[in-house]
Coordinates of C-alpha atoms in Angstrom, one line a residue:
M1 CA 131.7 -72.7 150.2
S2 CA 131.9 -75.2 153.1
A3 CA 129.5 -75.4 156.1
R4 CA 132.0 -73.4 158.2
R5 CA 132.8 -71.0 155.3
Q6 CA 136.3 -72.2 155.1
R7 CA 138.7 -72.7 152.2
W8 CA 139.9 -76.2 152.2
E9 CA 143.6 -76.7 151.5
I10 CA 145.1 -80.2 151.2
R11 CA 148.6 -80.6 152.4
P12 CA 151.1 -82.2 149.9
P13 CA 151.7 -85.9 150.5
A14 CA 155.2 -87.2 151.3
P15 CA 157.3 -87.5 148.1
A16 CA 158.2 -91.1 147.0
D17 CA 161.9 -90.7 148.2
V18 CA 160.8 -89.7 151.7
R19 CA 158.3 -92.6 151.9
E20 CA 161.0 -95.0 150.8
R21 CA 163.5 -93.5 153.3
L22 CA 161.1 -93.7 156.2
G23 CA 159.9 -97.2 155.3
L24 CA 156.4 -96.6 156.8
P25 CA 152.9 -96.9 155.5
P26 CA 152.0 -94.1 153.1
L27 CA 149.6 -92.2 155.4
L28 CA 151.9 -92.3 158.4
A29 CA 154.9 -91.3 156.3
T30 CA 152.9 -88.3 154.9
L31 CA 151.9 -87.2 158.4
L32 CA 155.5 -87.3 159.6
Y33 CA 156.6 -85.5 156.5
Q34 CA 154.1 -82.7 157.2
R35 CA 155.6 -82.4 160.7
G36 CA 159.1 -81.9 159.2
L37 CA 160.3 -85.3 160.1
L38 CA 162.2 -86.4 157.0
D39 CA 164.8 -88.9 158.1
P40 CA 164.3 -92.2 159.9
A41 CA 166.2 -91.1 163.1
A42 CA 164.0 -88.0 163.7
A43 CA 160.9 -90.0 162.8
S44 CA 161.8 -92.8 165.2
A45 CA 162.6 -90.4 168.0
F46 CA 159.3 -88.6 167.5
L47 CA 157.3 -91.9 167.5
A48 CA 159.2 -93.3 170.5
A49 CA 159.0 -90.2 172.7
D50 CA 161.2 -92.1 175.1
Y51 CA 161.3 -90.8 178.6
A52 CA 164.7 -92.3 179.3
T53 CA 166.4 -90.5 176.4
G54 CA 164.1 -87.7 175.4
L55 CA 164.5 -85.1 178.2
H56 CA 167.0 -82.2 178.2
D57 CA 169.5 -81.4 181.0
P58 CA 167.7 -78.9 183.3
F59 CA 170.9 -77.1 184.0
H60 CA 171.0 -75.9 180.4
M61 CA 168.2 -73.5 181.4
R62 CA 169.5 -70.1 182.4
G63 CA 169.0 -69.5 186.1
M64 CA 168.3 -73.1 187.0
A65 CA 171.6 -73.8 188.8
E66 CA 171.1 -70.7 191.0
A67 CA 167.5 -71.6 191.7
A68 CA 168.2 -75.2 192.6
A69 CA 171.1 -74.3 194.9
R70 CA 169.0 -71.7 196.8
I71 CA 166.1 -74.1 197.3
A72 CA 168.4 -76.9 198.4
A73 CA 170.0 -74.5 201.0
A74 CA 166.5 -73.5 202.2
I75 CA 165.6 -77.1 202.7
D76 CA 168.8 -77.7 204.7
R77 CA 168.3 -74.6 206.8
G78 CA 164.6 -75.3 207.5
E79 CA 163.6 -71.9 206.0
L80 CA 159.9 -71.3 205.3
M81 CA 159.3 -71.2 201.5
A82 CA 156.2 -70.3 199.5
V83 CA 155.3 -71.4 196.0
Y84 CA 153.1 -68.8 194.3
G85 CA 151.2 -69.7 191.2
D86 CA 148.5 -68.7 188.7
F87 CA 144.9 -69.7 189.1
D88 CA 144.6 -71.8 185.9
V89 CA 145.3 -75.5 185.5
D90 CA 149.0 -74.9 184.6
G91 CA 149.5 -72.8 187.7
V92 CA 147.6 -75.0 190.1
T93 CA 149.3 -78.2 188.9
A94 CA 152.7 -76.5 189.2
V95 CA 151.9 -75.3 192.8
A96 CA 150.7 -78.8 193.7
L97 CA 153.8 -80.4 192.1
L98 CA 156.4 -78.2 193.9
T99 CA 154.5 -78.2 197.2
Q100 CA 154.3 -82.0 197.2
A101 CA 157.9 -82.6 196.0
I102 CA 159.7 -80.0 198.1
G103 CA 157.7 -81.1 201.1
A104 CA 158.7 -84.7 200.5
M105 CA 162.4 -83.5 200.3
G106 CA 162.0 -82.3 203.8
G107 CA 161.4 -78.6 202.9
R108 CA 159.0 -76.3 204.8
I109 CA 156.8 -75.0 202.0
R110 CA 153.3 -73.5 201.7
P111 CA 151.2 -72.8 198.6
Y112 CA 149.8 -69.5 197.5
I113 CA 147.3 -69.1 194.7
P114 CA 145.7 -65.7 194.3
H115 CA 142.0 -65.2 193.9
R116 CA 141.2 -64.1 190.4
A117 CA 138.5 -61.6 191.3
R118 CA 140.1 -60.1 194.4
E119 CA 143.8 -60.2 193.5
G120 CA 144.1 -60.7 189.8
Y121 CA 146.9 -62.4 187.9
G122 CA 150.5 -62.5 189.1
L123 CA 152.3 -61.3 192.3
N124 CA 150.7 -58.6 194.4
N125 CA 152.1 -56.6 197.2
V126 CA 149.4 -57.4 199.7
A127 CA 150.1 -61.1 199.4
I128 CA 153.8 -60.5 199.5
G129 CA 153.4 -58.5 202.7
Q130 CA 151.4 -61.3 204.3
L131 CA 153.9 -63.9 203.3
A132 CA 156.7 -61.8 204.8
A133 CA 154.8 -61.4 208.0
D134 CA 154.3 -65.2 208.2
G135 CA 158.0 -65.7 208.0
V136 CA 158.5 -66.7 204.4
R137 CA 162.1 -66.1 203.3
L138 CA 162.1 -67.7 199.8
L139 CA 159.3 -67.2 197.3
I140 CA 159.1 -69.3 194.2
T141 CA 156.8 -68.3 191.4
V142 CA 155.3 -70.8 188.9
D143 CA 153.5 -69.8 185.7
C144 CA 153.8 -66.1 186.7
G145 CA 156.2 -63.4 187.9
I146 CA 158.1 -62.6 184.7
S147 CA 156.3 -59.2 184.4
N148 CA 156.2 -58.4 188.2
Y149 CA 159.3 -56.2 188.4
A150 CA 157.9 -53.8 191.1
E151 CA 156.5 -56.7 193.2
V152 CA 159.8 -58.5 193.2
V153 CA 161.5 -55.3 194.4
E154 CA 158.9 -55.1 197.2
A155 CA 159.6 -58.7 198.2
N156 CA 163.3 -58.0 198.3
R157 CA 162.7 -55.0 200.5
L158 CA 160.9 -57.2 202.9
G159 CA 163.7 -59.7 203.1
I160 CA 162.3 -62.3 200.8
D161 CA 164.5 -63.9 198.1
V162 CA 162.5 -64.5 194.9
I163 CA 162.9 -67.2 192.3
V164 CA 160.8 -66.6 189.2
T165 CA 159.9 -69.6 187.1
D166 CA 157.6 -68.7 184.2
H167 CA 157.1 -69.5 180.5
H168 CA 155.4 -66.3 179.4
H169 CA 156.8 -63.8 177.0
P170 CA 159.6 -61.9 178.9
P171 CA 159.5 -58.1 179.1
A172 CA 162.4 -56.0 178.1
E173 CA 163.4 -55.6 181.7
L174 CA 163.4 -58.8 183.8
P175 CA 162.4 -58.6 187.5
P176 CA 165.4 -58.3 189.9
A177 CA 165.0 -61.8 191.3
L178 CA 167.7 -64.1 192.7
A179 CA 167.1 -66.3 189.7
V180 CA 164.8 -66.1 186.7
V181 CA 164.1 -69.5 185.1
N182 CA 162.3 -69.1 181.7
P183 CA 163.6 -70.7 178.5
K184 CA 162.3 -67.8 176.5
Q185 CA 164.5 -65.2 178.2
P186 CA 167.4 -63.8 176.3
D187 CA 170.6 -65.8 176.3
C188 CA 168.9 -69.0 177.5
A189 CA 170.5 -72.0 175.8
Y190 CA 167.8 -74.5 176.7
P191 CA 167.0 -76.3 173.4
F192 CA 163.2 -76.4 173.8
K193 CA 161.3 -73.2 174.4
G194 CA 157.8 -74.7 174.6
L195 CA 157.6 -75.9 178.2
V196 CA 154.7 -74.5 180.2
G197 CA 154.8 -73.6 183.9
V198 CA 154.3 -77.1 185.3
G199 CA 157.0 -78.4 182.9
I200 CA 159.5 -75.9 184.2
A201 CA 158.5 -76.8 187.8
F202 CA 159.2 -80.4 186.9
K203 CA 162.6 -79.5 185.5
L204 CA 163.3 -77.7 188.8
I205 CA 162.6 -80.9 190.7
Q206 CA 165.0 -82.8 188.4
A207 CA 167.6 -80.1 189.1
L208 CA 167.1 -80.5 192.9
A209 CA 167.6 -84.2 192.6
R210 CA 171.1 -83.5 191.3
Y211 CA 171.7 -81.6 194.6
G212 CA 170.8 -84.8 196.4
K213 CA 167.2 -83.6 197.2
R214 CA 165.0 -86.5 196.3
P215 CA 161.4 -86.6 197.4
A216 CA 160.9 -89.5 199.9
N217 CA 158.5 -92.2 198.6
L218 CA 157.9 -90.2 195.4
R219 CA 159.4 -91.1 192.0
G220 CA 159.7 -88.6 189.2
R221 CA 157.2 -90.5 187.1
D222 CA 154.7 -90.4 189.9
M223 CA 154.4 -86.7 189.4
L224 CA 154.0 -86.7 185.7
D225 CA 150.2 -87.0 185.9
L226 CA 150.2 -83.4 187.1
V227 CA 152.7 -82.4 184.3
A228 CA 150.4 -83.9 181.7
L229 CA 147.3 -82.1 183.1
G230 CA 149.0 -78.7 183.1
T231 CA 150.8 -79.0 179.8
V232 CA 147.7 -80.1 177.8
A233 CA 145.4 -77.7 179.6
D234 CA 147.7 -74.7 178.8
M235 CA 148.0 -75.8 175.2
G236 CA 151.8 -76.4 175.4
P237 CA 153.0 -77.6 172.0
L238 CA 153.1 -81.4 172.1
L239 CA 156.5 -81.6 170.5
D240 CA 160.0 -82.3 171.7
E241 CA 160.2 -82.5 175.5
N242 CA 156.5 -81.7 176.0
R243 CA 155.6 -84.8 173.9
V244 CA 157.9 -87.0 176.0
L245 CA 156.5 -85.6 179.3
V246 CA 152.8 -85.8 178.3
R247 CA 153.1 -89.3 176.8
A248 CA 154.7 -90.6 180.0
G249 CA 152.3 -88.4 182.0
L250 CA 149.3 -90.0 180.3
I251 CA 150.6 -93.4 181.5
A252 CA 150.9 -92.0 185.0
L253 CA 147.5 -90.4 184.8
N254 CA 145.8 -93.6 183.8
E255 CA 147.6 -95.5 186.6
T256 CA 147.4 -92.7 189.2
A257 CA 146.7 -93.5 192.9
R258 CA 145.8 -89.8 193.7
P259 CA 142.3 -89.9 195.2
G260 CA 141.6 -86.4 193.7
V261 CA 142.5 -87.2 190.2
R262 CA 140.5 -90.5 190.3
A263 CA 137.5 -88.6 191.7
L264 CA 137.8 -86.0 189.0
M265 CA 137.8 -88.7 186.3
A266 CA 134.7 -90.2 187.9
A267 CA 132.9 -86.9 188.0
A268 CA 133.7 -86.4 184.3
G269 CA 132.4 -89.9 183.4
L270 CA 135.8 -91.2 182.5
A271 CA 137.5 -94.5 183.4
P272 CA 141.2 -94.9 184.3
G273 CA 142.9 -96.6 181.3
L274 CA 141.0 -94.5 178.7
I275 CA 142.4 -91.0 179.4
D276 CA 144.1 -89.3 176.5
S277 CA 145.0 -85.8 175.7
G278 CA 141.5 -85.1 174.4
A279 CA 140.0 -86.2 177.8
I280 CA 142.3 -83.8 179.5
A281 CA 141.5 -80.9 177.2
F282 CA 137.7 -81.3 177.1
A283 CA 136.8 -83.0 180.4
L284 CA 139.4 -82.8 183.2
A285 CA 140.9 -79.4 182.6
P286 CA 137.6 -77.5 182.3
R287 CA 136.5 -78.8 185.7
L288 CA 139.8 -77.8 187.3
N289 CA 139.8 -74.5 185.6
A290 CA 136.2 -73.7 186.7
A291 CA 137.4 -73.2 190.3
G292 CA 139.7 -70.4 189.3
R293 CA 137.3 -68.9 186.9
L294 CA 134.2 -68.5 189.1
A295 CA 135.2 -69.5 192.6
D296 CA 138.6 -70.1 194.2
A297 CA 141.4 -72.0 192.5
R298 CA 142.6 -73.4 195.8
R299 CA 139.7 -75.8 195.7
A300 CA 141.3 -77.4 192.6
Y301 CA 144.7 -77.5 194.4
E302 CA 143.0 -79.2 197.4
L303 CA 141.4 -81.8 195.0
L304 CA 144.7 -82.7 193.4
L305 CA 146.4 -83.3 196.8
A306 CA 143.4 -84.7 198.6
G307 CA 144.5 -87.5 200.9
D308 CA 141.3 -89.7 200.8
R309 CA 138.5 -90.5 198.4
E310 CA 135.7 -89.2 200.5
T311 CA 137.2 -85.7 200.6
A312 CA 138.1 -85.9 196.9
D313 CA 134.6 -87.0 195.9
G314 CA 133.2 -83.9 197.6
L315 CA 135.6 -81.6 196.0
A316 CA 135.1 -83.2 192.6
A317 CA 131.4 -82.8 192.8
E318 CA 131.8 -79.1 193.8
L319 CA 134.1 -78.5 190.7
N320 CA 131.6 -80.3 188.5
A321 CA 128.8 -78.0 189.6
T322 CA 131.0 -75.0 189.2
N323 CA 131.9 -76.1 185.7
R324 CA 128.2 -76.4 184.7
E325 CA 127.8 -72.8 186.0
R326 CA 130.8 -71.8 183.9
Q327 CA 129.4 -73.4 180.8
A328 CA 126.0 -71.6 181.2
L329 CA 127.7 -68.2 181.8
T330 CA 130.0 -68.7 178.8
R331 CA 127.1 -69.4 176.5
Q332 CA 125.2 -66.3 177.8
L333 CA 128.2 -64.0 177.4
Q334 CA 129.1 -65.4 174.1
A335 CA 125.6 -64.6 172.8
R336 CA 126.0 -61.1 174.2
A337 CA 129.4 -60.7 172.6
E338 CA 128.0 -61.7 169.2
E339 CA 125.2 -59.1 169.7
L340 CA 127.8 -56.4 170.3
V341 CA 129.8 -57.5 167.2
A342 CA 126.6 -57.3 165.1
Q343 CA 125.4 -54.0 166.5
S344 CA 128.8 -52.3 166.2
G345 CA 129.9 -53.5 162.8
R346 CA 133.2 -54.7 164.2
A347 CA 133.0 -58.0 162.2
E348 CA 134.5 -56.0 159.3
Q349 CA 137.5 -54.9 161.3
P350 CA 140.7 -56.8 161.3
L351 CA 140.8 -57.1 165.1
I352 CA 137.7 -57.1 167.4
V353 CA 137.7 -55.3 170.7
L354 CA 134.6 -55.7 172.9
A355 CA 134.2 -54.1 176.3
S356 CA 131.2 -54.3 178.6
P357 CA 130.4 -54.3 182.4
E358 CA 128.3 -57.4 181.7
F359 CA 131.4 -59.5 180.9
N360 CA 132.9 -61.7 183.7
A361 CA 136.7 -61.8 183.9
G362 CA 136.5 -65.5 184.7
V363 CA 135.3 -66.4 181.3
I364 CA 136.3 -63.6 179.0
G365 CA 139.2 -65.7 177.7
L366 CA 136.7 -68.4 176.6
V367 CA 134.4 -65.9 175.0
A368 CA 137.3 -64.3 173.2
A369 CA 138.4 -67.7 171.9
R370 CA 134.9 -68.5 170.5
I371 CA 134.4 -65.1 168.9
A372 CA 137.9 -65.5 167.3
E373 CA 136.9 -68.9 166.0
T374 CA 133.6 -67.5 164.6
Y375 CA 135.1 -64.4 162.8
H376 CA 138.6 -65.7 162.3
R377 CA 140.1 -62.5 163.8
P378 CA 142.1 -61.7 166.9
V379 CA 139.7 -60.8 169.6
V380 CA 140.0 -58.8 172.8
V381 CA 137.2 -59.0 175.4
I382 CA 137.2 -56.7 178.4
E383 CA 135.3 -56.8 181.6
Q384 CA 134.8 -53.0 182.0
G385 CA 135.1 -51.8 185.6
G386 CA 134.7 -48.3 187.2
E387 CA 138.3 -47.3 187.3
T388 CA 140.2 -50.4 186.1
S389 CA 139.2 -53.1 183.7
R390 CA 140.6 -56.6 182.9
G391 CA 140.9 -58.0 179.4
S392 CA 141.7 -61.3 177.7
A393 CA 142.9 -61.7 174.1
R394 CA 142.9 -64.7 171.7
S395 CA 144.7 -64.6 168.3
I396 CA 144.7 -66.5 165.1
P397 CA 147.6 -68.5 163.6
G398 CA 150.5 -66.5 162.4
F399 CA 149.7 -63.3 164.4
S400 CA 151.4 -62.9 167.8
I401 CA 149.1 -60.9 170.1
I402 CA 151.8 -60.5 172.7
D403 CA 154.1 -58.8 170.2
I404 CA 151.2 -56.3 169.4
F405 CA 150.6 -55.8 173.1
D406 CA 154.3 -54.9 173.5
Q407 CA 153.6 -51.9 171.4
C408 CA 150.8 -50.9 173.7
A409 CA 152.7 -51.4 176.9
D410 CA 152.3 -47.7 178.0
L411 CA 148.5 -48.2 178.1
F412 CA 148.4 -51.2 180.4
V413 CA 148.7 -51.3 184.2
R414 CA 150.1 -54.8 183.6
Y415 CA 150.0 -57.4 180.9
G416 CA 151.4 -60.8 179.9
G417 CA 151.0 -63.8 177.8
H418 CA 152.2 -65.4 174.6
A419 CA 151.6 -65.5 170.8
A420 CA 148.1 -67.1 170.9
A421 CA 146.7 -65.7 174.2
A422 CA 147.3 -62.8 176.5
G423 CA 145.7 -60.9 179.4
F424 CA 146.0 -57.4 180.9
T425 CA 144.7 -54.9 183.4
I426 CA 144.1 -51.4 182.1
A427 CA 142.6 -48.1 183.3
T428 CA 139.1 -48.0 182.0
A429 CA 139.6 -44.5 180.6
Q430 CA 142.4 -46.0 178.3
I431 CA 140.1 -48.6 176.6
P432 CA 139.3 -46.4 173.6
A433 CA 142.9 -45.5 173.1
L434 CA 143.8 -49.2 173.3
E435 CA 141.2 -50.2 170.7
Q436 CA 142.4 -47.5 168.3
R437 CA 146.1 -48.5 168.6
L438 CA 145.3 -52.2 168.2
L439 CA 143.3 -51.5 165.1
T440 CA 146.1 -49.4 163.7
L441 CA 148.7 -52.1 164.4
S442 CA 146.4 -54.9 163.1
R443 CA 146.0 -53.1 159.8
Q444 CA 149.7 -52.7 159.6
Y445 CA 150.6 -56.3 160.4
L446 CA 147.7 -58.5 159.5
R447 CA 147.5 -59.7 155.9
D448 CA 144.2 -60.3 154.1
D449 CA 144.9 -63.9 153.6
Q450 CA 145.4 -64.4 157.4
L451 CA 141.8 -63.3 157.9
A452 CA 140.4 -65.8 155.4
P453 CA 139.6 -68.9 157.3
R454 CA 141.3 -72.1 156.0
L455 CA 140.9 -75.7 156.9
M456 CA 144.2 -77.6 156.4
I457 CA 143.5 -81.2 155.4
D458 CA 146.3 -83.7 155.9
A459 CA 145.2 -86.3 153.4
V460 CA 142.4 -87.5 151.1
L461 CA 141.2 -90.7 152.6
P462 CA 137.9 -92.3 151.2
L463 CA 135.8 -94.1 153.7
T464 CA 136.3 -97.3 151.9
E465 CA 140.0 -97.2 152.9
L466 CA 139.4 -96.9 156.6
S467 CA 140.6 -99.8 158.7
W468 CA 141.8 -100.7 162.2
E469 CA 145.3 -101.0 160.9
L470 CA 145.2 -97.5 159.5
Y471 CA 143.8 -96.2 162.7
A472 CA 146.6 -97.8 164.7
G473 CA 149.1 -96.1 162.5
I474 CA 147.6 -92.7 163.1
Q475 CA 147.5 -93.4 166.9
Q476 CA 151.3 -93.7 166.9
L477 CA 151.3 -89.9 166.6
E478 CA 149.5 -89.5 170.0
P479 CA 149.4 -87.5 172.2
F480 CA 147.6 -85.0 170.0
G481 CA 147.3 -81.3 170.8
Q482 CA 148.8 -77.9 170.2
G483 CA 151.7 -78.3 167.7
N484 CA 150.8 -81.9 166.9
P485 CA 147.1 -81.7 165.9
Q486 CA 145.0 -84.8 165.3
P487 CA 145.0 -85.4 161.5
I488 CA 142.1 -84.0 159.5
L489 CA 141.2 -86.3 156.6
M490 CA 138.9 -85.8 153.6
A491 CA 136.5 -88.3 152.1
P492 CA 134.9 -87.2 148.8
N493 CA 131.4 -88.1 147.6
V494 CA 129.9 -89.5 150.7
T495 CA 126.2 -89.8 151.5
A496 CA 124.7 -88.4 154.7
I497 CA 122.1 -90.8 156.1
D498 CA 119.3 -89.5 158.3
P499 CA 121.1 -86.3 159.6
Q500 CA 119.4 -85.1 162.8
P501 CA 120.1 -82.4 165.3
T502 CA 120.7 -83.5 168.9
S503 CA 118.0 -83.0 171.5
D504 CA 119.3 -79.5 172.3
G505 CA 119.6 -78.6 168.6
A506 CA 123.2 -77.7 168.9
H507 CA 125.0 -80.7 167.4
L508 CA 124.5 -83.1 164.4
R509 CA 124.2 -86.8 164.4
M510 CA 124.1 -88.9 161.2
R511 CA 125.6 -91.9 159.4
V512 CA 127.8 -91.5 156.4
R513 CA 128.2 -94.0 153.6
A514 CA 130.5 -94.6 150.7
G515 CA 130.1 -97.9 148.8
N516 CA 129.6 -100.6 151.4
S517 CA 131.4 -98.5 154.2
V518 CA 129.0 -96.9 156.7
F519 CA 130.1 -95.0 159.8
E520 CA 128.4 -93.1 162.6
A521 CA 129.4 -89.4 162.6
I522 CA 128.9 -86.5 165.0
G523 CA 129.4 -82.8 164.2
F524 CA 129.6 -80.5 167.1
H525 CA 127.9 -77.1 166.6
F526 CA 126.5 -78.3 163.2
G527 CA 122.9 -79.0 164.4
R528 CA 121.4 -76.1 162.5
L529 CA 122.5 -77.7 159.2
A530 CA 120.7 -81.0 159.6
E531 CA 117.8 -79.9 157.4
A532 CA 120.1 -78.7 154.6
L533 CA 121.9 -82.1 154.7
Q534 CA 118.5 -83.8 154.3
R535 CA 117.9 -81.9 151.1
Y536 CA 121.5 -82.2 149.7
P537 CA 123.0 -85.4 151.3
T538 CA 125.9 -85.9 148.9
I539 CA 128.9 -84.2 150.4
D540 CA 132.7 -84.0 150.7
L541 CA 133.5 -84.7 154.3
A542 CA 136.4 -83.3 156.4
Y543 CA 136.7 -85.6 159.4
Q544 CA 138.8 -87.0 162.2
L545 CA 138.8 -90.6 163.5
A546 CA 137.6 -91.5 167.0
V547 CA 136.7 -94.8 168.7
D548 CA 133.9 -95.6 171.1
E549 CA 134.3 -98.5 173.6
W550 CA 131.3 -100.0 175.3
N551 CA 131.0 -103.3 177.0
G552 CA 134.3 -104.4 175.5
Q553 CA 133.3 -103.5 172.0
R554 CA 135.2 -101.0 169.9
R555 CA 133.5 -99.0 167.1
M556 CA 135.1 -96.5 164.9
R557 CA 133.2 -93.2 164.3
L558 CA 133.9 -89.9 162.6
L559 CA 134.2 -86.4 164.1
V560 CA 132.9 -84.0 161.5
R561 CA 135.2 -81.0 161.1
D562 CA 133.5 -79.5 158.0
F563 CA 131.6 -80.5 154.9
R564 CA 130.6 -79.1 151.5
R565 CA 128.6 -80.1 148.5
A566 CA 130.3 -82.9 146.7
G567 CA 132.5 -82.0 143.7
G568 CA 134.2 -79.0 145.3
A569 CA 137.7 -78.1 144.2
R570 CA 140.1 -80.9 145.2
N571 CA 142.7 -78.5 146.5
G572 CA 141.0 -75.5 148.0
G573 CA 137.7 -73.9 147.5

């Protein structure tokens, strides 16, 4: 059994004929083969991720022509518009993107981002009423709205036209908007379904350009820093068009002139030029998300569009402090969730539902994700209120939580999401009924093998074979993320040298050696196992490659994903 109690499965290498056809080094050919890229043209297109040729026509998206025409008319007529988004990074970047771009096209547009605690997710009638009173005549949603049928009806009643742009799972009955732009809706011919909210907002800007509405002093590529932030933060699959947008967006992000983004980098201890998808996921996005989780997401919006560095530095420092608060609260509530699991025996159930007034709606999604990782089960965590409660769910590979929620629709006040993650509002009295139905459905649809944690290893690669040339080959697959994960490699029979926990006891630092090859290694959340490694230092190591740069010096190091006593089964076990 491995340190993480996972079964290791080694993916098959590329067959000889595929390697020969691709004409690439063996490891790179294998990694492309595992991604289904079997011919030179497909592999070349994937590796190039070319912005000039890799984007799809926005007008292939159902509803796009109607949406762009209506916005162009509103610009021409000087109508007041509002863009209404979610309070996460995807929603905030999409609001910032459309507000900036349509404003630069000469449009009159204002942002609206609801407060998580006071208003909740999606459109609400109080906000719609206020926007109508302020004279708004066109409302554009981003990253929300697809499930807001009643609220769109109310907006129409008040004389507001609504354009819904969203990427979440569409319900059976779409809202009666002037246009619905969502590649996942029925009869949408758009060839890529994985765009997130900010990606769809960017396609809307492209469509407006075809109507002659080009933002003054703002190129399309100047906005891709926001697209990269939102797409990576929302775990959009980094394939097809997302891969093209994020690769170009990372270039824009590293060269950005936005005072707010540069201040955010500085607050996270990052330097322009060194930002990759991992830096977004683990450093920039959490700070932006913290505002919407515990405070007001509008502060993140204000940071992204800050006009000067002094203002930006103040906002970045504020988000940094909020993020530290978010980290502490998440740790506290994760510990409480684990107590509830242990006390209730729910670890033996195929799906875990936890409800408590102690939970905070701002972090229940994070808590659910960590409990799901620990127990390898779908998890629902609910902040239990007096009359209504809010919940967040995280799933496991191969099990769509939103499909299960569709079969519980009668129990929710509202819900939405996608296969891996979803959220809802529910009457508190309905929580027991929800848990029982979810358990019944999970027993029906979840297979035992799905509940057995597995670590998929891309290739066996001894430490003695590591080189800068090999590292450069792997980096051609960047950007890594959802749908295109960073490769996990396995080195057999390595020796752990001086394994020690970090000062807080949480993580593991050591060197690992095979023959004359020695590398620094760090294992996050493995600190408790340092003593065991001191007693049994010969291990098989599952790892990923990383690089440290300091004073112009580059050093390869290993990120520990798992380990086991040396000599385990070579394919599984």
